[in-house]
Each structure stands twice: as structure tokens, then as C-alpha cells.
Coordinates of C-alpha atoms and ligand atoms in Angstrom, one line a residue:
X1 CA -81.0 132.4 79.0
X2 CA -80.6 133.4 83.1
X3 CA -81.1 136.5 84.4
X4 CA -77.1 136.8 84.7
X5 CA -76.6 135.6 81.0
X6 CA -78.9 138.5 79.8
X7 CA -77.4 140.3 81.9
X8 CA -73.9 139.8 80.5
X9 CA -75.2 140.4 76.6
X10 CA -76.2 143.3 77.5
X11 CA -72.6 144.5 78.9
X12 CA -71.3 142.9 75.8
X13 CA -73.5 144.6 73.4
X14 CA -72.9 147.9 75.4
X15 CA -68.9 147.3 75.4
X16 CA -68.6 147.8 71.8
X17 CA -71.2 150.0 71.0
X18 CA -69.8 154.0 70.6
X19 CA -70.5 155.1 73.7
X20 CA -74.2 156.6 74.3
X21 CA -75.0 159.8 76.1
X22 CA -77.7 158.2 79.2
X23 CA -76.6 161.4 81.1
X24 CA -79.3 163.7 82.2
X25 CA -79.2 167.5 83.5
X26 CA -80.4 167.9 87.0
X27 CA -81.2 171.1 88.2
X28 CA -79.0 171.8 91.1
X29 CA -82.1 173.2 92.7
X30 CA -82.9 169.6 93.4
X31 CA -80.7 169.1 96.2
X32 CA -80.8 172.8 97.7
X33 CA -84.1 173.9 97.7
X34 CA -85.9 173.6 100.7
X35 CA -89.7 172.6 99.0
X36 CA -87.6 169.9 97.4
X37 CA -86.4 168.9 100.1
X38 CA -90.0 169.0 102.3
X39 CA -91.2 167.2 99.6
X40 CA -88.9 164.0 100.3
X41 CA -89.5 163.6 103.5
X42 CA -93.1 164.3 103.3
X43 CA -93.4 162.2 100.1
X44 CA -90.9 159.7 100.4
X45 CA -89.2 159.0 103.3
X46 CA -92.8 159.4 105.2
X47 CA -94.2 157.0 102.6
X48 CA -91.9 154.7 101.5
X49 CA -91.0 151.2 103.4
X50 CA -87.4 152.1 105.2
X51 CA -84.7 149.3 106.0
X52 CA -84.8 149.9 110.2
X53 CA -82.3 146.5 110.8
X54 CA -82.4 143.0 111.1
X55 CA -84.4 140.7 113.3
X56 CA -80.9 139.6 115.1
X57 CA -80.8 142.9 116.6
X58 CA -84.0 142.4 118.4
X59 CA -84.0 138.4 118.6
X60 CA -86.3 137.7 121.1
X61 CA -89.7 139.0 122.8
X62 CA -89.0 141.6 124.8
X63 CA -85.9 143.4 123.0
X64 CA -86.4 146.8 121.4
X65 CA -84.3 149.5 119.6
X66 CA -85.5 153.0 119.0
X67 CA -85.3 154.0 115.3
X68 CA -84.7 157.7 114.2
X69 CA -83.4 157.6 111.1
X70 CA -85.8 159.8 109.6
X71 CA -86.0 162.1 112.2
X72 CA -89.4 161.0 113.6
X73 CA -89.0 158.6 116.7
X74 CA -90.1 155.3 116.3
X75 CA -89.7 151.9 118.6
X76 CA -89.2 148.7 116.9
X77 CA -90.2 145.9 119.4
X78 CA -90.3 142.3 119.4
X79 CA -93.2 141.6 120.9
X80 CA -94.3 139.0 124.0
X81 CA -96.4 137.3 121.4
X82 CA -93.5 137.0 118.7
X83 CA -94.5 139.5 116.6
X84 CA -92.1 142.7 115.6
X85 CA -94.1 145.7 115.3
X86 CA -93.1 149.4 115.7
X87 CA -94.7 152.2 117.1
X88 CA -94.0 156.5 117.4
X89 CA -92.1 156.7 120.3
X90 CA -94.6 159.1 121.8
X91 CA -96.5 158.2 125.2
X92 CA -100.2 159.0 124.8
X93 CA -100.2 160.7 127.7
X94 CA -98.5 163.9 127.2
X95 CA -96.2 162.8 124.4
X96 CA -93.1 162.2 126.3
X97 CA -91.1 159.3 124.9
X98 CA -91.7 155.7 126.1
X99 CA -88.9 154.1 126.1
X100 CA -85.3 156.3 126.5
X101 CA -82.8 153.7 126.3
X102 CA -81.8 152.9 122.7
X103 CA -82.1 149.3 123.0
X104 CA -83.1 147.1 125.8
X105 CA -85.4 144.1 126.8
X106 CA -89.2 144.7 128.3
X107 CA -92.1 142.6 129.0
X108 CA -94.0 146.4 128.7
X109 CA -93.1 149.5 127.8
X110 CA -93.1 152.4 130.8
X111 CA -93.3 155.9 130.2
X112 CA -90.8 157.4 132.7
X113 CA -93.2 160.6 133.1
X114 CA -95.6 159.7 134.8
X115 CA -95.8 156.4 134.5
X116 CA -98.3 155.3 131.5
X117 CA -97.6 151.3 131.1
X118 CA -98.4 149.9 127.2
X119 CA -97.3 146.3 126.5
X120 CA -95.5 145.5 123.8
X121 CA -98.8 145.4 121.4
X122 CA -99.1 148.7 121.9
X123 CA -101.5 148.4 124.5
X124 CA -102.0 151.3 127.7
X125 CA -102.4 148.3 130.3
X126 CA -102.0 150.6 133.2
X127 CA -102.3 154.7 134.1
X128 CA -101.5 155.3 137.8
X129 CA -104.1 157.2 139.4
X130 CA -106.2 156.1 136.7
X131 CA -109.6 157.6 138.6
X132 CA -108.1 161.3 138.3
X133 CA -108.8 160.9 134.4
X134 CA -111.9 161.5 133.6
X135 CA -113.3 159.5 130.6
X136 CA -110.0 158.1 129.8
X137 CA -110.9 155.1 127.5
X138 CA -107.5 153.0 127.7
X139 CA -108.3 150.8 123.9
X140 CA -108.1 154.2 122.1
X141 CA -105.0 155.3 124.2
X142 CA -102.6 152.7 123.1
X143 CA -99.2 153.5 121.1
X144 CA -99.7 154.9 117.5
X145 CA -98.7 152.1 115.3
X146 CA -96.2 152.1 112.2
X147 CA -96.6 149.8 109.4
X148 CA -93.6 147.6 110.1
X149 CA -92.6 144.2 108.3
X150 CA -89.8 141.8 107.8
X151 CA -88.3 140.4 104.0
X152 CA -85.9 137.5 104.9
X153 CA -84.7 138.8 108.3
X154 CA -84.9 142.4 107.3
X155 CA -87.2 144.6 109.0
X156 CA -88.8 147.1 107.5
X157 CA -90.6 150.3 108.5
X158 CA -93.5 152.6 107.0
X159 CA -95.1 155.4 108.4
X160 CA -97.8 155.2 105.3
X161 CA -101.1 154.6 106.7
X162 CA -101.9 152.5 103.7
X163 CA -98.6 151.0 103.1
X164 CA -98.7 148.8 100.7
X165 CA -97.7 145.1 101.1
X166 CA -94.0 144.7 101.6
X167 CA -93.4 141.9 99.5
X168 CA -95.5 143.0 96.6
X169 CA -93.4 146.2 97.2
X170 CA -90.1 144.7 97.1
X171 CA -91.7 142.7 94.0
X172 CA -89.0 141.6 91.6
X173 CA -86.2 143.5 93.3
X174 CA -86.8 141.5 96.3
X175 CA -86.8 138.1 95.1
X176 CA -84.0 138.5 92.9
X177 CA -81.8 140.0 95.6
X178 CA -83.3 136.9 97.7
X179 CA -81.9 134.5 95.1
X180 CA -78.8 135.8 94.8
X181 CA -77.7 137.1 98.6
X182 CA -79.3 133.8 99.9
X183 CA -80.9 133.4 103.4
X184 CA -80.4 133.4 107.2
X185 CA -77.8 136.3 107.1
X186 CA -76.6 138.0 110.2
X187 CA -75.5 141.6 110.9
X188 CA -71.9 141.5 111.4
X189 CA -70.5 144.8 111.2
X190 CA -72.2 148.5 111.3
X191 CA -70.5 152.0 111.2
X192 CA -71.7 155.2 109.5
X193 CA -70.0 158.8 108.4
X194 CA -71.8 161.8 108.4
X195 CA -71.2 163.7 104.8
X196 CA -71.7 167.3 104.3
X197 CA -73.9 167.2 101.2
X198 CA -77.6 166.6 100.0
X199 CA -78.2 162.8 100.4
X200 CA -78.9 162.8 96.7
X201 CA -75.3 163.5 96.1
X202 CA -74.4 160.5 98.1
X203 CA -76.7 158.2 96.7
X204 CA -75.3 159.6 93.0
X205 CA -71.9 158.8 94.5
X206 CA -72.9 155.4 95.1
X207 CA -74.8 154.7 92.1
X208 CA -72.0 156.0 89.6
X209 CA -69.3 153.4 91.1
X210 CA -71.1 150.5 92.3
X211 CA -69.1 149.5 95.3
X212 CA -66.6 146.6 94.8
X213 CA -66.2 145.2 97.9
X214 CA -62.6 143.1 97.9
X215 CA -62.4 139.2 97.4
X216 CA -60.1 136.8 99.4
X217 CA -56.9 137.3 97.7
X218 CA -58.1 139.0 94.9
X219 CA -56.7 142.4 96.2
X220 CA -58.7 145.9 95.8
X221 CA -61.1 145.7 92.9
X222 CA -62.6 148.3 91.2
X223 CA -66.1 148.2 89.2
X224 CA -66.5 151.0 85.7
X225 CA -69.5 152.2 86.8
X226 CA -70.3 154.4 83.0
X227 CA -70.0 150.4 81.5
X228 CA -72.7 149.4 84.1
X229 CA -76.2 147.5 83.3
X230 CA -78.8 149.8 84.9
X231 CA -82.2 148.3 84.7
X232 CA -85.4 150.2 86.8
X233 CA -87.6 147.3 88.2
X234 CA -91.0 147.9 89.8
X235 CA -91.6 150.8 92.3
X236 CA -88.6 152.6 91.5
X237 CA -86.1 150.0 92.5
X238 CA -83.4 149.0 90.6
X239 CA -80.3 146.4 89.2
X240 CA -77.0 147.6 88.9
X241 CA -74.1 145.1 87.2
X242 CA -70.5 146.7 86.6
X243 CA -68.1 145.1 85.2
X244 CA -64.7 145.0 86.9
X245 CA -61.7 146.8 84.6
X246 CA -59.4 144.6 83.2
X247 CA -56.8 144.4 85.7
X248 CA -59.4 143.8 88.4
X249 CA -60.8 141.0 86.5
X250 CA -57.6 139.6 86.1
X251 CA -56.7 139.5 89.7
X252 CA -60.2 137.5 89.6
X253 CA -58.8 134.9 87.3
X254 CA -61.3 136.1 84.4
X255 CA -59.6 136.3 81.0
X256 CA -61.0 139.4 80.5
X257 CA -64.0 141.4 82.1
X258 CA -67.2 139.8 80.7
X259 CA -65.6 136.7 80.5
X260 CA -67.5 135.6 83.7
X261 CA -66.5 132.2 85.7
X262 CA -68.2 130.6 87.9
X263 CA -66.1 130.4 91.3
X264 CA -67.7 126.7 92.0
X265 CA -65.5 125.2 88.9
X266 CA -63.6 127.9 88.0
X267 CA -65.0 127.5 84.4
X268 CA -66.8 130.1 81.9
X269 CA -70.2 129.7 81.1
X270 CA -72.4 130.0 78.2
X271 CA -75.0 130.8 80.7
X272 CA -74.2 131.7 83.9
X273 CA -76.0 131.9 87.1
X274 CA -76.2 134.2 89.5
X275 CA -72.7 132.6 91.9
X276 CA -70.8 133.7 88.3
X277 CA -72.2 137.0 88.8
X278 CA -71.4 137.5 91.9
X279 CA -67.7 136.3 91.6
X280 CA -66.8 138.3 88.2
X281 CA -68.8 141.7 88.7
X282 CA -69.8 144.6 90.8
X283 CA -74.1 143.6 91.6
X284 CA -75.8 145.9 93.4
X285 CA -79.9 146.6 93.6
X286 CA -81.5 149.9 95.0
X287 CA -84.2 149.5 96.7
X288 CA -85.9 152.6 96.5
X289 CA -85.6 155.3 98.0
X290 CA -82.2 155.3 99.9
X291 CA -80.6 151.6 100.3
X292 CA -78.0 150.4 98.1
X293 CA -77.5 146.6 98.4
X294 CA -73.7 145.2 97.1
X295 CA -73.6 141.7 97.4
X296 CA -70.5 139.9 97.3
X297 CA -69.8 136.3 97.3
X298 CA -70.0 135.4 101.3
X299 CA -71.9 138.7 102.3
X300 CA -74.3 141.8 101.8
X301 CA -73.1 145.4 101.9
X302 CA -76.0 147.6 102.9
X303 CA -75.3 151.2 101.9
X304 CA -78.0 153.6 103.4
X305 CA -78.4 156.9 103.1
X306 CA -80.4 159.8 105.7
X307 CA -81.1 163.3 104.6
X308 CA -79.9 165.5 107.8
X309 CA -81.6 168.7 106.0
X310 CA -80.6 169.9 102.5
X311 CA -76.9 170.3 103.1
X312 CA -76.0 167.0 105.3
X313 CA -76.5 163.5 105.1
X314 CA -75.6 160.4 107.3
X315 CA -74.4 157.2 105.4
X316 CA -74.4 154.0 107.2
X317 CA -72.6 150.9 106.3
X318 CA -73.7 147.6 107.4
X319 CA -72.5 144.1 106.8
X320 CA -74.7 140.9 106.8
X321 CA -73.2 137.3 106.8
X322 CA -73.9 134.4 106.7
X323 CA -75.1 133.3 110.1
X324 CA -72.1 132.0 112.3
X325 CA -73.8 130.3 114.9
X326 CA -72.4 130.3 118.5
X327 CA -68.7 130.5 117.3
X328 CA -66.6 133.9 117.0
X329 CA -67.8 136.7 114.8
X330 CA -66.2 136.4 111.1
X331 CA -65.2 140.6 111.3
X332 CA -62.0 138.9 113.3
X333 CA -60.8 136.8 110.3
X334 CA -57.9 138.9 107.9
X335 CA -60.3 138.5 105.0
X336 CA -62.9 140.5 106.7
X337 CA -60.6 142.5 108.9
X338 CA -59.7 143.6 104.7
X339 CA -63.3 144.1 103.9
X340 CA -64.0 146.0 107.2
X341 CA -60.7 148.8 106.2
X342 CA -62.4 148.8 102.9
X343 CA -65.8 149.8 104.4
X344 CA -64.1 152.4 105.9
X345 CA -62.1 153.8 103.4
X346 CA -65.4 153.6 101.1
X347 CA -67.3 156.0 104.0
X348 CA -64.1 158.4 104.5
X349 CA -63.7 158.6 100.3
X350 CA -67.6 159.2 100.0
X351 CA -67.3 162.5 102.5
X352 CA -63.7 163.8 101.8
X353 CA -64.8 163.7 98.0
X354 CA -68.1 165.5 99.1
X355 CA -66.6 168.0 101.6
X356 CA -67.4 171.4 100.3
X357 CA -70.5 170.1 98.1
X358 CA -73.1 171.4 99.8
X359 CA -71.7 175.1 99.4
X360 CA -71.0 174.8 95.7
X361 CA -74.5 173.0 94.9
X362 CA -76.4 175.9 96.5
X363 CA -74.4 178.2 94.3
X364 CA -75.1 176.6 91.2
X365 CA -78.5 176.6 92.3
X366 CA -78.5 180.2 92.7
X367 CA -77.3 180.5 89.3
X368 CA -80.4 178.3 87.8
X369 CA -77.5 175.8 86.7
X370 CA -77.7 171.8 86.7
X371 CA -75.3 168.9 87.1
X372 CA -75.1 166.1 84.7
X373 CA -76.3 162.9 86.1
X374 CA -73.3 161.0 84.0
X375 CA -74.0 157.2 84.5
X376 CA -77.5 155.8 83.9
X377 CA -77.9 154.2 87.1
X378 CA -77.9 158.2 88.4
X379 CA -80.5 159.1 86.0
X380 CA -82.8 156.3 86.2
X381 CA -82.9 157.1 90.3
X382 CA -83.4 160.3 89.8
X383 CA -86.3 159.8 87.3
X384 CA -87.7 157.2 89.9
X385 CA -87.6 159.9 92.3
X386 CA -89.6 162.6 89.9
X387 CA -92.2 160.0 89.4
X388 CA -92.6 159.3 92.9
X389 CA -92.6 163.2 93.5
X390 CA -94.9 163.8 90.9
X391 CA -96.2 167.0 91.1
X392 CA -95.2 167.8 94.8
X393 CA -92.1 168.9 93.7
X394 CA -91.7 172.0 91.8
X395 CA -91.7 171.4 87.9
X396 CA -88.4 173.0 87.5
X397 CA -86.8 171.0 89.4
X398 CA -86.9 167.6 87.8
X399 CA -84.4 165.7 85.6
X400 CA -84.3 166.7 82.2
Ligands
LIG501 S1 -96.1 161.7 129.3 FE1 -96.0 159.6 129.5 S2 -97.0 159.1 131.4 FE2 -97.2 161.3 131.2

């Protein structure tokens, strides 16, 4: 059986079982507290490999783009010698930043202070006035470096000391989403929305309606998240497969939603592969903590999601393609002009439907009262979370 065939008994098996209570309680607490919240960024977002971008935003030796997602300024260069690395964006000097520019190309990197010069290895290659410093041992004055590492294109951040090794990190997760998103894909689209609510709260949003990004011709499809496959995989990250509802399935050609074709023949499948998945459900992975991955059939939705404190987050949107060489960006095309207004409408929805969140959360929270996490995927995240958190989060706080 393949991993999609599994993945479709499972639906079937669930679709006409009585419906099972996967929901969890989770103290409100969670996403208002403020120790919670030091917790994640001292715990997670601190220690955890972060999507930064792709290498096509800095192609070639010399580009780099700052990186402040977290709050903590980094530099992602491609380096002279080929190699992408990243470094805090914090001359060692007096700890003014290097480079000011978001992006730009640099053969080194010059602090505008006072002129402290590192190549792009990180390297202090030249102090002006260097005599005035007394002692000053240039090798242990170079940029602080940040674990940073690509995945198919992808470039990946950690401030971890240790971090561990991406792939082994990405582990199944990784190769799966490999398999089925394919290789060589480009960014082709990017926009964000800033929602005023605990990023938790987004990432439930997400989680509980895997996003259904619309098909040529297939008009707008919808996934039923509480009838999704949830399963965790290795280091918290997870698999996500909704099917459609009937009438979306329809407008897909299926006969009915777990009927699953695949788009290459048009014809259903004892077995199908991951192409059948793709075309007849809703596939998403998180990989842990923040990045929700839809794929559709010719693309990758990349949902991301930045704590701005306890009470705000920022949710960024990008699409990946297939690469389109030297020829006109695909966003111009009606299909993805469709996908694009989607995108949109998927970011507005997310922070009109989470307007006025924040405020209601922290009063539950003053009450001692919990949400319910509803759909699996929710509460298997939110577990993944406590076990990450372990005991640097208060007890009371975790999912019950
Ligand atoms: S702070 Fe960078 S050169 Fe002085």
C-alpha cells in the first residue's frame, strides 16, 4: 500500500465511524501569559530550525537579505566561496548593525560606524586605525555565526548552538514533502498580514482548515478540516490530508470525496500515489514550530506564522513554483492571478476572523478558563509544543 493509499483508508475508516471526541482543553493561559510566551521564544523559536527563504532570493555570491522574523537580527549571505551562511547582524565592534540595507550584493560586509570590514565568512578583514586597538585579535572578532542550512532550495536558520542536523531534523517530514512538492521550485509570490492575536491562534486557524488552494477550473474548494488525517511525525512535525466536501470534490471530477483520481489518467486507483493526492485532497505538513506547507498540484503554499508579543502575530504567505526559467513570472497567468486573490482573501479571513481575539483570550485567561482545541491536527500541535516546552512552561498551562 502507498503512503497516500494508507492514507485514504484511514479517511475511509474515519468517515463512517461515529464521530470521535480528538478535541482537547487548552488553557487560555497559553496564549496570554507572558512566561508562556518567554518560553517560546526562548525555547522554540531560539532553538528550533526557522524557514528564512529560498536560495533564489540570494542566488549568487555576494547577495544578502537581513532576516528578523524572530525579532533578533540576523544576515543571510551567500557567500564569495558559494556557501549560504548567516550571521547576528551585530558588528563586533560596538554592536551596530553591519549591513542596513535589507538586501543587497557585497564582496564584504562594512559596518557603517566606524568602518569594521568582515567578508562574507564572517571574517573582520580590516579595522581602520587598527593600531589604536590595543590587543585587538581580529580571528576572535569575526561575525557571530547562526546555524544556517538549505533542504531543496530552502534555507533554513537556527540560532541553537548545537543545532541538530537539518535533514535528520526535517527527517520523515522532509522527504515526504520532498516526494510529493518535487524539486527546483522558485519563489513566486510573497505578502503577509499582520493579525491581532497570539500566533497560536493563527497556527490553530490554519491547522483546523487545511488551506485549499483553487485548481484551474475547478472553482473555490474547500477542505473539512474535523474529517482530516492528522498524523505527528518525528520532532513535532506533522501530515495533514482533508478531504474536500462533496461539492468540491465534484467540481474536481471525483465521484465523491475519497474517491481519489489521479489527474495523469483521470482514473481511480486502488492505490494511489502521491499526484492522486494532491489533485483530490487538501495535503498540508507542519513543520514544526510555525510553517504550514499546502501543496497543490503545480505549487507550494508556505504559511508562516511570527509571534509579535502575546497579543499579535505576523502571517506570511509565500508561493513557490516550479522554476520558470528566463520567461515571464507565472503570478501574471488568470490561473494564478485566481490563486494569488485567494491568497489574499485566505490572509484577510485569517485576521478579520481573529480581530478582537487577543482581548477575549486574555479574559478567559483571567477567568482560569480553556478553549477546545476541536480538530486533531490542533491538538497534536499543541501537544508537540508541550513536549518541546517540557517543563519550561508552567504546568498549568498545557493541553489537557
Ligand atoms: S560599531 Fe561597527 S565599526 Fe564601530
Amino acid at each position: 500500500m502507498t503512503l497516500a493509499g494508507d492514507i485514504r483508508e484511514r479517511l475511509r475508516a474515519r468517515a463512517g465511524a461515529p464521530p470521535s471526541r480528538e478535541s482537547a482543553r487548552l488553557p487560555a493561559g497559553r496564549y496570554a501569559d507572558p512566561s508562556f510566551h518567554e518560553a517560546e521564544r526562548a525555547r522554540l523559536f531560539a532553538r528550533s530550525w526557522l524557514l528564512a527563504g529560498r536560495l533564489d532570493e540570494v542566488a549568487s555570491p555576494g547577495l544578502y537579505m537581513t532576516w528578523e522574523k524572530t525579532r533578533v537580527p540576523l544576515i543571510v549571505v551567500h557567500a564569495v566561496d558559494g556557501v549560504v551562511r548567516c550571521f547576528y547582524n551585530s558588528c563586533r565592534h560596538r554592536g551596530a548593525p553591519v549591513v542596513r540595507v535589507p538586501r543587497g550584493r557585497n564582496r564584504a560586509l562594512r559596518c557603517q560606524y566606524h568602518s569594521w570590514t568582515y567578508d562574507t565568512s564572517g571574517k573582520l578583514v580590516s579595522v581602520p586605525d587598527e593600531r589604536d586597538f590595543v590587543d585587538l585579535r581580529r580571528e576572535e572578532r569575526g561575525l557571530v555565526p547562526v546555524a544556517c542550512a538549505l533542504a531543496d532550495g530552502a534555507i533554513f536558520v537556527n540560532e541553537e548552538a548545537a543545532a541538530p542536523d537539518l535533514r535528520d531534523w526535517l527527517g520523515p517530514a522532509g522527504e515526504e514533502l520532498r516526494a510529493a512538492a518535487g524539486e527546483g521550485l522558485r519563489t513566486l509570490d510573497r505578502r503577509s498580514v499582520t493579525v491581532a492575536a497570539n500566533w497560536k491562534r493563527v497556527m490553530g486557524r490554519l491547522l483546523a482548515a487545511p488551506p485549499a488552494p483553487p485548481r484551474a477550473g475547478a472553482g473555490p474548494l474547500i477542505a473539512d478540516g474535523d474529517a482530516a488525517d492528522a498524523e505527528t511525525l518525528a520532532n513535532g512535525h506533522l501530515r495533514v490530508v482533508a478531504p474536500f466536501t462533496p461539492e468540491s470534490a465534484s467540481a474536481l471530477g471525483l465521484a465523491s470525496p475519497l474517491d481519489w483520481i489521479d489527474p495523469a489518467d483521470g482514473a481511480p486507483s486502488a492505490s494511489p500515489g502521491p499526484g492522486a493526492m494532491l489533485h483530490s485532497a487538501a495535503a498540508a505538513y507542519v513543520l514544526f514550530p510555525n510553517l504550514l506547507v499546502a501543496l497543490a498540484p503545480d505549487g507550494v503554499l508556505g504559511l508562516a506564522v511570527w509571534p509579535e508579543g502575546e497579543a499579535s502575530a505576523l502571517l506570511d504567505a509565500v508561493w513557490y513554483a516550479p522554476d520558470w526559467g528566463e520567461g515571464d513570472s507565472p503570478a501574471v497567468q488568470p490561473a494564478w492571478r485566481t490563486r494569488l486573490e485567494w491568497t489574499q482573501g485566505l490572509l484577510d479571513g485569517i485576521a478579520e476572523a481573529l480581530a478582537g481575539d487577543a482581548e477575549a483570550v486574555a479574559e478567559l485567561a483571567e477567568r482560569g478558563g480553556a478553549l477546545e482545541s476541536g480538530s486533531e491536527a490542533v491538538r497534536r500541535w499543541h501537544e508537540a509544543l508541550d513536549a518541546r516546552l517540557g517543563e519550561h512552561a508552567p504546568a498549568a498551562l498545557r493541553v489537557r
